[in-house]
mmCIF file of C-alpha atoms in Angstrom:
data_model
loop_
_atom_site.group_PDB
_atom_site.id
_atom_site.type_symbol
_atom_site.label_atom_id
_atom_site.label_comp_id
_atom_site.label_asym_id
_atom_site.label_seq_id
_atom_site.Cartn_x
_atom_site.Cartn_y
_atom_site.Cartn_z
ATOM 1 C CA MET A 24 0.071 0.481 0.190
ATOM 2 C CA THR A 25 1.569 3.252 -0.974
ATOM 3 C CA ALA A 26 1.612 6.252 0.328
ATOM 4 C CA SER A 27 -0.754 7.901 -2.388
ATOM 5 C CA ASP A 28 -3.413 4.686 -1.791
ATOM 6 C CA ARG A 29 -3.143 5.101 2.048
ATOM 7 C CA LEU A 30 -4.418 9.206 1.991
ATOM 8 C CA ARG A 31 -7.059 7.542 -0.407
ATOM 9 C CA PHE A 32 -8.151 5.094 1.718
ATOM 10 C CA GLU A 33 -8.456 7.290 5.144
ATOM 11 C CA GLU A 34 -9.928 9.341 2.374
ATOM 12 C CA LEU A 35 -12.964 7.331 1.742
ATOM 13 C CA TYR A 36 -13.636 5.891 4.865
ATOM 14 C CA LYS A 37 -13.683 9.713 6.676
ATOM 15 C CA SER A 38 -16.097 10.383 4.144
ATOM 16 C CA HIS A 39 -18.606 7.225 3.786
ATOM 17 C CA HIS A 40 -18.428 5.139 8.018
ATOM 18 C CA GLN A 41 -21.047 7.339 8.871
ATOM 19 C CA MET A 42 -22.894 6.074 5.984
ATOM 20 C CA VAL A 43 -22.153 2.484 5.878
ATOM 21 C CA ARG A 44 -22.266 2.058 9.623
ATOM 22 C CA GLY A 45 -25.513 3.498 9.863
ATOM 23 C CA LEU A 46 -26.944 1.091 6.913
ATOM 24 C CA LEU A 47 -25.491 -1.960 8.639
ATOM 25 C CA PHE A 48 -26.531 -0.822 12.354
ATOM 26 C CA ASN A 49 -30.544 -1.091 10.558
ATOM 27 C CA MET A 50 -29.985 -4.038 8.988
ATOM 28 C CA VAL A 51 -27.916 -6.519 10.529
ATOM 29 C CA ASP A 52 -27.403 -7.758 14.830
ATOM 30 C CA ARG A 53 -25.017 -5.396 16.628
ATOM 31 C CA ASN A 54 -22.804 -8.247 17.624
ATOM 32 C CA SER A 55 -22.261 -8.160 13.694
ATOM 33 C CA LEU A 56 -21.569 -4.978 13.225
ATOM 34 C CA ASP A 57 -18.268 -4.129 13.525
ATOM 35 C CA ASP A 58 -17.529 -7.348 11.151
ATOM 36 C CA LEU A 59 -19.565 -5.946 8.397
ATOM 37 C CA VAL A 60 -18.081 -2.370 8.214
ATOM 38 C CA GLN A 61 -14.899 -3.457 8.098
ATOM 39 C CA GLU A 62 -15.693 -6.983 5.425
ATOM 40 C CA THR A 63 -17.986 -3.894 3.511
ATOM 41 C CA PHE A 64 -14.377 -1.094 3.422
ATOM 42 C CA LEU A 65 -11.974 -4.335 2.039
ATOM 43 C CA LYS A 66 -14.682 -5.135 -0.722
ATOM 44 C CA ILE A 67 -14.838 -1.495 -1.400
ATOM 45 C CA TRP A 68 -11.518 -0.691 -1.249
ATOM 46 C CA LYS A 69 -10.352 -3.648 -3.330
ATOM 47 C CA GLY A 70 -13.312 -2.780 -5.626
ATOM 48 C CA LEU A 71 -12.139 0.480 -6.894
ATOM 49 C CA PRO A 72 -9.956 -0.414 -9.919
ATOM 50 C CA ARG A 73 -13.202 -1.752 -11.248
ATOM 51 C CA PHE A 74 -15.625 0.661 -10.566
ATOM 52 C CA ALA A 75 -16.741 1.528 -13.342
ATOM 53 C CA PHE A 76 -18.362 4.802 -12.786
ATOM 54 C CA GLN A 77 -21.879 3.684 -14.531
ATOM 55 C CA SER A 78 -23.091 4.957 -10.871
ATOM 56 C CA THR A 79 -23.003 7.753 -8.669
ATOM 57 C CA THR A 80 -20.282 6.554 -5.519
ATOM 58 C CA LYS A 81 -22.339 6.703 -3.357
ATOM 59 C CA THR A 82 -24.961 5.257 -5.031
ATOM 60 C CA TRP A 83 -22.149 1.764 -5.376
ATOM 61 C CA ILE A 84 -20.772 1.855 -1.455
ATOM 62 C CA TYR A 85 -24.816 1.373 -0.329
ATOM 63 C CA ARG A 86 -24.914 -1.085 -2.757
ATOM 64 C CA ILE A 87 -21.032 -2.738 -1.507
ATOM 65 C CA THR A 88 -22.760 -2.688 2.211
ATOM 66 C CA ILE A 89 -26.687 -3.602 1.274
ATOM 67 C CA ASN A 90 -25.195 -6.754 -0.285
ATOM 68 C CA THR A 91 -22.813 -7.554 2.219
ATOM 69 C CA ALA A 92 -25.296 -7.227 5.029
ATOM 70 C CA LEU A 93 -28.221 -9.071 2.694
ATOM 71 C CA ASP A 94 -25.102 -11.849 2.300
ATOM 72 C CA HIS A 95 -24.177 -11.648 5.381
ATOM 73 C CA LEU A 96 -28.461 -12.340 6.733
ATOM 74 C CA ARG A 97 -28.378 -15.500 3.837
ATOM 75 C CA LYS A 98 -25.566 -17.023 5.166
ATOM 76 C CA GLY A 99 -26.481 -16.811 8.907
ATOM 77 C CA SER A 100 -30.417 -17.082 8.411
ATOM 78 C CA VAL A 101 -30.136 -15.478 11.702
ATOM 79 C CA SER A 102 -33.592 -15.816 12.871
ATOM 80 C CA PHE A 103 -35.283 -12.962 15.165
ATOM 81 C CA GLU A 104 -34.621 -14.693 17.649
ATOM 82 C CA GLU A 105 -30.940 -14.963 17.393
ATOM 83 C CA TRP A 106 -31.216 -11.332 16.355
ATOM 84 C CA ASN A 107 -32.283 -10.191 19.884
ATOM 85 C CA GLU A 108 -30.131 -12.263 21.582
ATOM 86 C CA ASN A 109 -26.794 -11.333 19.863
ATOM 87 C CA THR A 110 -28.498 -7.273 20.450
ATOM 88 C CA SER A 111 -29.143 -7.760 23.760
ATOM 89 C CA SER A 112 -25.218 -9.650 24.730
ATOM 90 C CA ALA A 113 -23.640 -6.931 22.202
ATOM 91 C CA PRO A 114 -22.137 -3.573 24.302
ATOM 92 C CA GLU A 115 -24.477 -1.135 25.474
ATOM 93 C CA VAL A 116 -26.437 1.207 22.750
ATOM 94 C CA HIS A 117 -28.424 3.964 23.866
ATOM 95 C CA LEU A 118 -31.120 4.025 22.372
ATOM 96 C CA SER A 119 -34.863 5.497 22.925
ATOM 97 C CA ASP A 120 -37.872 2.828 23.543
ATOM 98 C CA THR A 121 -39.408 3.870 20.652
ATOM 99 C CA GLN A 122 -36.107 3.558 18.362
ATOM 100 C CA GLN A 123 -36.011 0.070 20.196
ATOM 101 C CA GLU A 124 -38.878 -1.556 18.563
ATOM 102 C CA ILE A 125 -38.832 -0.138 15.506
ATOM 103 C CA GLN A 126 -35.692 -1.902 14.935
ATOM 104 C CA LYS A 127 -37.272 -5.004 16.437
ATOM 105 C CA ALA A 128 -40.285 -4.805 13.752
ATOM 106 C CA LEU A 129 -37.390 -3.894 11.188
ATOM 107 C CA GLN A 130 -36.111 -7.204 12.069
ATOM 108 C CA GLN A 131 -38.997 -9.312 11.610
ATOM 109 C CA LEU A 132 -39.332 -8.375 7.729
ATOM 110 C CA GLU A 133 -38.397 -10.083 5.469
ATOM 111 C CA GLU A 134 -34.605 -9.008 4.315
ATOM 112 C CA SER A 135 -35.718 -7.610 1.266
ATOM 113 C CA HIS A 136 -37.855 -5.532 2.448
ATOM 114 C CA ARG A 137 -36.075 -4.441 5.290
ATOM 115 C CA ALA A 138 -33.102 -3.542 2.503
ATOM 116 C CA VAL A 139 -36.083 -1.249 1.127
ATOM 117 C CA LEU A 140 -37.797 0.442 3.971
ATOM 118 C CA VAL A 141 -33.889 1.411 5.342
ATOM 119 C CA LEU A 142 -33.044 2.900 2.303
ATOM 120 C CA PHE A 143 -36.178 4.555 1.839
ATOM 121 C CA TYR A 144 -37.740 6.051 4.802
ATOM 122 C CA PHE A 145 -33.707 5.950 6.662
ATOM 123 C CA GLU A 146 -31.305 6.829 4.201
ATOM 124 C CA GLU A 147 -34.353 8.989 2.743
ATOM 125 C CA LEU A 148 -33.445 7.692 -1.117
ATOM 126 C CA GLY A 149 -35.853 7.858 -3.787
ATOM 127 C CA ILE A 150 -37.432 4.950 -5.673
ATOM 128 C CA GLY A 151 -35.346 5.831 -8.614
ATOM 129 C CA GLN A 152 -31.798 5.506 -6.188
ATOM 130 C CA ILE A 153 -33.091 1.991 -4.807
ATOM 131 C CA ALA A 154 -33.997 0.078 -8.069
ATOM 132 C CA SER A 155 -30.237 1.454 -8.996
ATOM 133 C CA ILE A 156 -29.105 -0.229 -5.412
ATOM 134 C CA LEU A 157 -30.010 -3.331 -5.569
ATOM 135 C CA GLU A 158 -30.739 -3.602 -9.622
ATOM 136 C CA ILE A 159 -33.889 -5.015 -9.216
ATOM 137 C CA PRO A 160 -36.911 -3.327 -11.229
ATOM 138 C CA ARG A 161 -38.651 0.514 -9.973
ATOM 139 C CA GLY A 162 -41.992 -1.755 -9.526
ATOM 140 C CA THR A 163 -40.197 -4.511 -7.448
ATOM 141 C CA VAL A 164 -39.034 -1.585 -5.209
ATOM 142 C CA LYS A 165 -42.623 -0.271 -5.070
ATOM 143 C CA SER A 166 -44.418 -3.647 -4.144
ATOM 144 C CA ARG A 167 -41.911 -4.514 -1.327
ATOM 145 C CA LEU A 168 -42.514 -0.970 0.019
ATOM 146 C CA PHE A 169 -45.534 -1.353 0.161
ATOM 147 C CA ASN A 170 -45.909 -4.787 1.560
ATOM 148 C CA GLY A 171 -43.120 -3.558 3.902
ATOM 149 C CA ARG A 172 -45.271 -0.870 5.532
ATOM 150 C CA GLN A 173 -48.140 -2.925 6.444
ATOM 151 C CA GLN A 174 -46.098 -5.236 7.185
ATOM 152 C CA LEU A 175 -44.356 -2.824 9.510
ATOM 153 C CA ARG A 176 -47.436 -0.836 10.208
ATOM 154 C CA HIS A 177 -49.088 -3.471 11.740
ATOM 155 C CA LEU A 178 -45.565 -4.306 13.807
ATOM 156 C CA LEU A 179 -45.712 -0.710 15.134
ATOM 157 C CA ASP A 180 -49.562 -1.022 15.835
ATOM 158 C CA GLU A 181 -49.198 -4.178 18.215
ATOM 159 C CA LYS A 182 -46.207 -2.659 20.557
ATOM 160 C CA GLY A 183 -48.401 0.490 21.078
ATOM 161 C CA GLU A 184 -45.560 2.419 19.663
ATOM 162 C CA LEU A 185 -47.899 4.437 16.347
ATOM 163 C CA HIS A 186 -49.673 5.832 19.672
ATOM 164 C CA GLU A 187 -48.195 8.657 18.885
ATOM 165 C CA ILE A 188 -49.155 9.234 15.274
ATOM 166 C CA SER A 189 -53.215 8.361 15.782
ATOM 167 C CA GLN A 190 -53.134 11.085 18.432
ATOM 168 C CA LYS A 191 -51.114 13.366 15.946
ATOM 169 C CA ARG A 192 -54.183 12.952 13.181
ATOM 170 C CA ALA A 193 -56.894 13.114 15.838
ATOM 171 C CA MET B 26 -54.938 -2.668 4.789
ATOM 172 C CA LYS B 27 -54.672 0.436 2.780
ATOM 173 C CA PHE B 28 -52.845 3.860 3.701
ATOM 174 C CA HIS B 29 -53.451 7.334 2.666
ATOM 175 C CA LYS B 30 -50.739 9.027 1.056
ATOM 176 C CA LYS B 31 -51.155 11.411 4.604
ATOM 177 C CA GLU B 32 -50.648 8.036 6.451
ATOM 178 C CA HIS B 33 -47.967 7.936 4.392
ATOM 179 C CA ASP B 34 -46.134 10.943 5.516
ATOM 180 C CA ASP B 35 -46.895 10.392 9.263
ATOM 181 C CA LEU B 36 -45.490 7.077 8.824
ATOM 182 C CA LYS B 37 -42.403 8.146 7.211
ATOM 183 C CA SER B 38 -41.755 11.314 9.550
ATOM 184 C CA PHE B 39 -42.452 9.349 12.679
ATOM 185 C CA LEU B 40 -39.770 6.431 11.593
ATOM 186 C CA GLN B 41 -37.348 9.258 11.133
ATOM 187 C CA ALA B 42 -37.510 11.297 13.825
ATOM 188 C CA ASN B 43 -36.965 7.635 15.659
ATOM 189 C CA ARG B 44 -34.143 6.410 13.294
ATOM 190 C CA PRO B 45 -32.191 4.255 15.301
ATOM 191 C CA LYS B 46 -28.559 5.659 15.440
ATOM 192 C CA ALA B 47 -25.782 3.406 15.518
ATOM 193 C CA PRO B 48 -23.159 3.929 17.436
ATOM 194 C CA PRO B 49 -19.642 4.984 16.824
ATOM 195 C CA PRO B 50 -16.774 3.290 15.358
ATOM 196 C CA PRO B 51 -14.033 1.614 17.195
ATOM 197 C CA GLU B 52 -11.318 4.348 18.055
ATOM 198 C CA ASN B 53 -8.927 2.489 16.384
ATOM 199 C CA GLU B 54 -11.493 1.277 12.934
ATOM 200 C CA PHE B 55 -9.455 2.201 10.338
ATOM 201 C CA GLN B 56 -5.673 0.633 11.622
ATOM 202 C CA ILE B 57 -7.859 -2.683 11.896
ATOM 203 C CA LEU B 58 -8.584 -2.043 8.300
ATOM 204 C CA GLU B 59 -5.315 -0.675 7.349
ATOM 205 C CA ARG B 60 -3.875 -3.538 8.913
ATOM 206 C CA LYS B 61 -6.371 -6.008 6.958
ATOM 207 C CA LEU B 62 -5.465 -4.758 3.391
ATOM 208 C CA PHE B 63 -1.580 -4.904 4.502
ATOM 209 C CA VAL B 64 -1.878 -8.309 6.130
ATOM 210 C CA SER B 65 -3.755 -9.687 2.970
ATOM 211 C CA LYS B 66 -1.892 -8.530 0.327
ATOM 212 C CA GLN B 67 1.156 -10.237 2.033
ATOM 213 C CA ARG B 68 -0.920 -13.375 2.692
ATOM 214 C CA HIS B 69 -0.999 -13.282 -0.881
ATOM 215 C CA TRP B 70 2.407 -12.769 -2.235
ATOM 216 C CA THR B 71 3.167 -15.498 0.767
ATOM 217 C CA PHE B 72 0.824 -17.384 -1.348
ATOM 218 C CA ILE B 73 2.284 -16.261 -4.941
ATOM 219 C CA VAL B 74 5.682 -16.758 -4.245
ATOM 220 C CA PRO B 75 6.230 -20.457 -3.443
ATOM 221 C CA PHE B 76 3.196 -21.759 -5.765
ATOM 222 C CA ALA B 77 5.907 -19.721 -8.760
ATOM 223 C CA THR B 78 8.944 -21.292 -7.595
ATOM 224 C CA GLY B 79 7.502 -24.494 -7.664
ATOM 225 C CA ILE B 80 5.705 -23.602 -10.791
ATOM 226 C CA ALA B 81 8.832 -22.971 -12.573
ATOM 227 C CA SER B 82 11.207 -25.913 -11.193
ATOM 228 C CA ILE B 83 8.428 -27.779 -13.152
ATOM 229 C CA VAL B 84 8.878 -25.847 -15.907
ATOM 230 C CA PHE B 85 12.815 -25.669 -15.743
ATOM 231 C CA ALA B 86 13.539 -29.704 -15.164
ATOM 232 C CA ALA B 87 11.002 -29.862 -17.926
ATOM 233 C CA PHE B 88 12.259 -28.042 -21.062
ATOM 234 C CA PHE B 89 16.226 -28.177 -19.624
ATOM 235 C CA ILE B 90 17.507 -30.811 -17.009
ATOM 236 C CA TYR B 91 15.445 -34.009 -18.773
ATOM 237 C CA PRO B 92 16.848 -32.733 -22.393
ATOM 238 C CA LEU B 93 19.991 -32.304 -21.165
ATOM 239 C CA SER B 94 20.715 -36.043 -18.629
ATOM 240 C CA SER B 95 18.593 -37.372 -21.714
ATOM 241 C CA ILE B 96 21.763 -36.152 -23.802
ATOM 242 C CA GLU B 97 24.188 -36.654 -21.597
ATOM 243 C CA ASN B 98 22.676 -40.754 -21.299
ATOM 244 C CA GLN B 99 22.713 -40.857 -24.940
ATOM 245 C CA LYS B 100 26.457 -39.950 -25.483
ATOM 246 C CA ALA B 101 27.500 -41.393 -22.459
ATOM 247 C CA SER B 102 26.509 -44.990 -24.555
ATOM 248 C CA ASP B 103 28.080 -43.843 -27.785
ATOM 249 C CA LEU B 104 30.778 -44.062 -25.737
ATOM 250 C CA GLU B 105 30.678 -47.144 -24.058
ATOM 251 C CA ALA B 106 29.571 -48.638 -27.963
ATOM 252 C CA SER B 107 32.439 -47.578 -29.871
ATOM 253 C CA LEU B 108 34.707 -48.040 -26.566
ATOM 254 C CA VAL B 109 33.793 -52.094 -27.357
ATOM 255 C CA SER B 110 33.514 -52.157 -30.379
ATOM 256 C CA GLN B 111 36.932 -50.203 -30.299
ATOM 257 C CA THR B 112 38.085 -53.091 -27.762
ATOM 258 C CA ILE B 113 36.148 -56.124 -30.277
ATOM 259 C CA GLU B 114 38.826 -54.688 -33.175
ATOM 260 C CA GLU B 115 41.414 -54.420 -31.615
ATOM 261 C CA SER B 116 41.829 -57.993 -30.008
ATOM 262 C CA LEU B 117 40.302 -59.166 -33.405
ATOM 263 C CA GLU B 118 44.017 -57.163 -34.970
ATOM 264 C CA LEU B 119 45.920 -59.459 -32.134
ATOM 265 C CA GLY B 120 44.621 -62.816 -31.989
ATOM 266 C CA PHE B 121 43.198 -62.798 -27.982
ATOM 267 C CA MET B 122 39.729 -64.515 -28.952
ATOM 268 C CA GLU B 123 38.960 -66.970 -29.842
ATOM 269 C CA SER B 124 36.007 -67.815 -31.971
ATOM 270 C CA GLU B 125 33.795 -69.203 -28.945
ATOM 271 C CA ASP B 126 33.961 -65.738 -27.260
ATOM 272 C CA MET B 127 32.870 -64.021 -30.765
ATOM 273 C CA SER B 128 28.830 -64.944 -29.327
ATOM 274 C CA ASP B 129 28.755 -63.623 -26.289
ATOM 275 C CA VAL B 130 31.069 -60.631 -27.514
ATOM 276 C CA PHE B 131 28.839 -59.812 -30.221
ATOM 277 C CA GLU B 132 25.744 -60.182 -27.738
ATOM 278 C CA LEU B 133 27.133 -57.847 -25.989
ATOM 279 C CA VAL B 134 27.650 -55.151 -28.151
ATOM 280 C CA SER B 135 23.692 -55.782 -29.160
ATOM 281 C CA LEU B 136 22.728 -55.283 -25.874
ATOM 282 C CA VAL B 137 24.679 -51.702 -25.910
ATOM 283 C CA GLU B 138 23.330 -50.405 -29.600
#
């Protein structure tokens, strides 16, 4: 690794580590978080010479991150119970009750639905960008968003988390 | 359950306001990554160098040592054959060999050739 490579890598890390960590945090269990952040950056660095700039760097990094998360989830096929166990044994993270309930509800969704919801609501990306990141048609993004949103709403309703919204609407 | 636009917007703002935020990274995360990159490169080389050396040795043996040794063998057997025939000729000239020994000698020559 030359000095200029090191500098480039440091820049890349500094400008994207929060995005990568934030996305993975809502996709996988906390015990796997640090390992997957590192795995993602290693993939980004190794893939950089082949990056053809057909999409923006941000879209490309999102794609690598989400694929790393999905690969991890498919390989390990972690059930919600295991996720819950791993997360409670992980170092303490300060989240409000509502945040914890949202995260738990997300973990109960199918990975493909979770990915779309996280990218849409938390990363605030558009349908077109999500389609490009996941390399799926826009229609599929829309249907996953629709189904995922219904399931999420149902799960949050069960926990009474949406009480706040109903009150606001009234 | 069907959603209206208002409900979408409410859910969106609710989720965005309560987005679970990731904990900060370990302090030495960048250094760990750097080390991993360096080590993976080093591992790469520690694998490639012996592998390439092995392949090169096999190629060298196949193209240089084996033909050379077969040339040497050929030369040695040619020399041996010429020595034997020379010895036979000299023996015949000097009359040292009896006729009954000749069959053994010719057998020996045919074996050498």
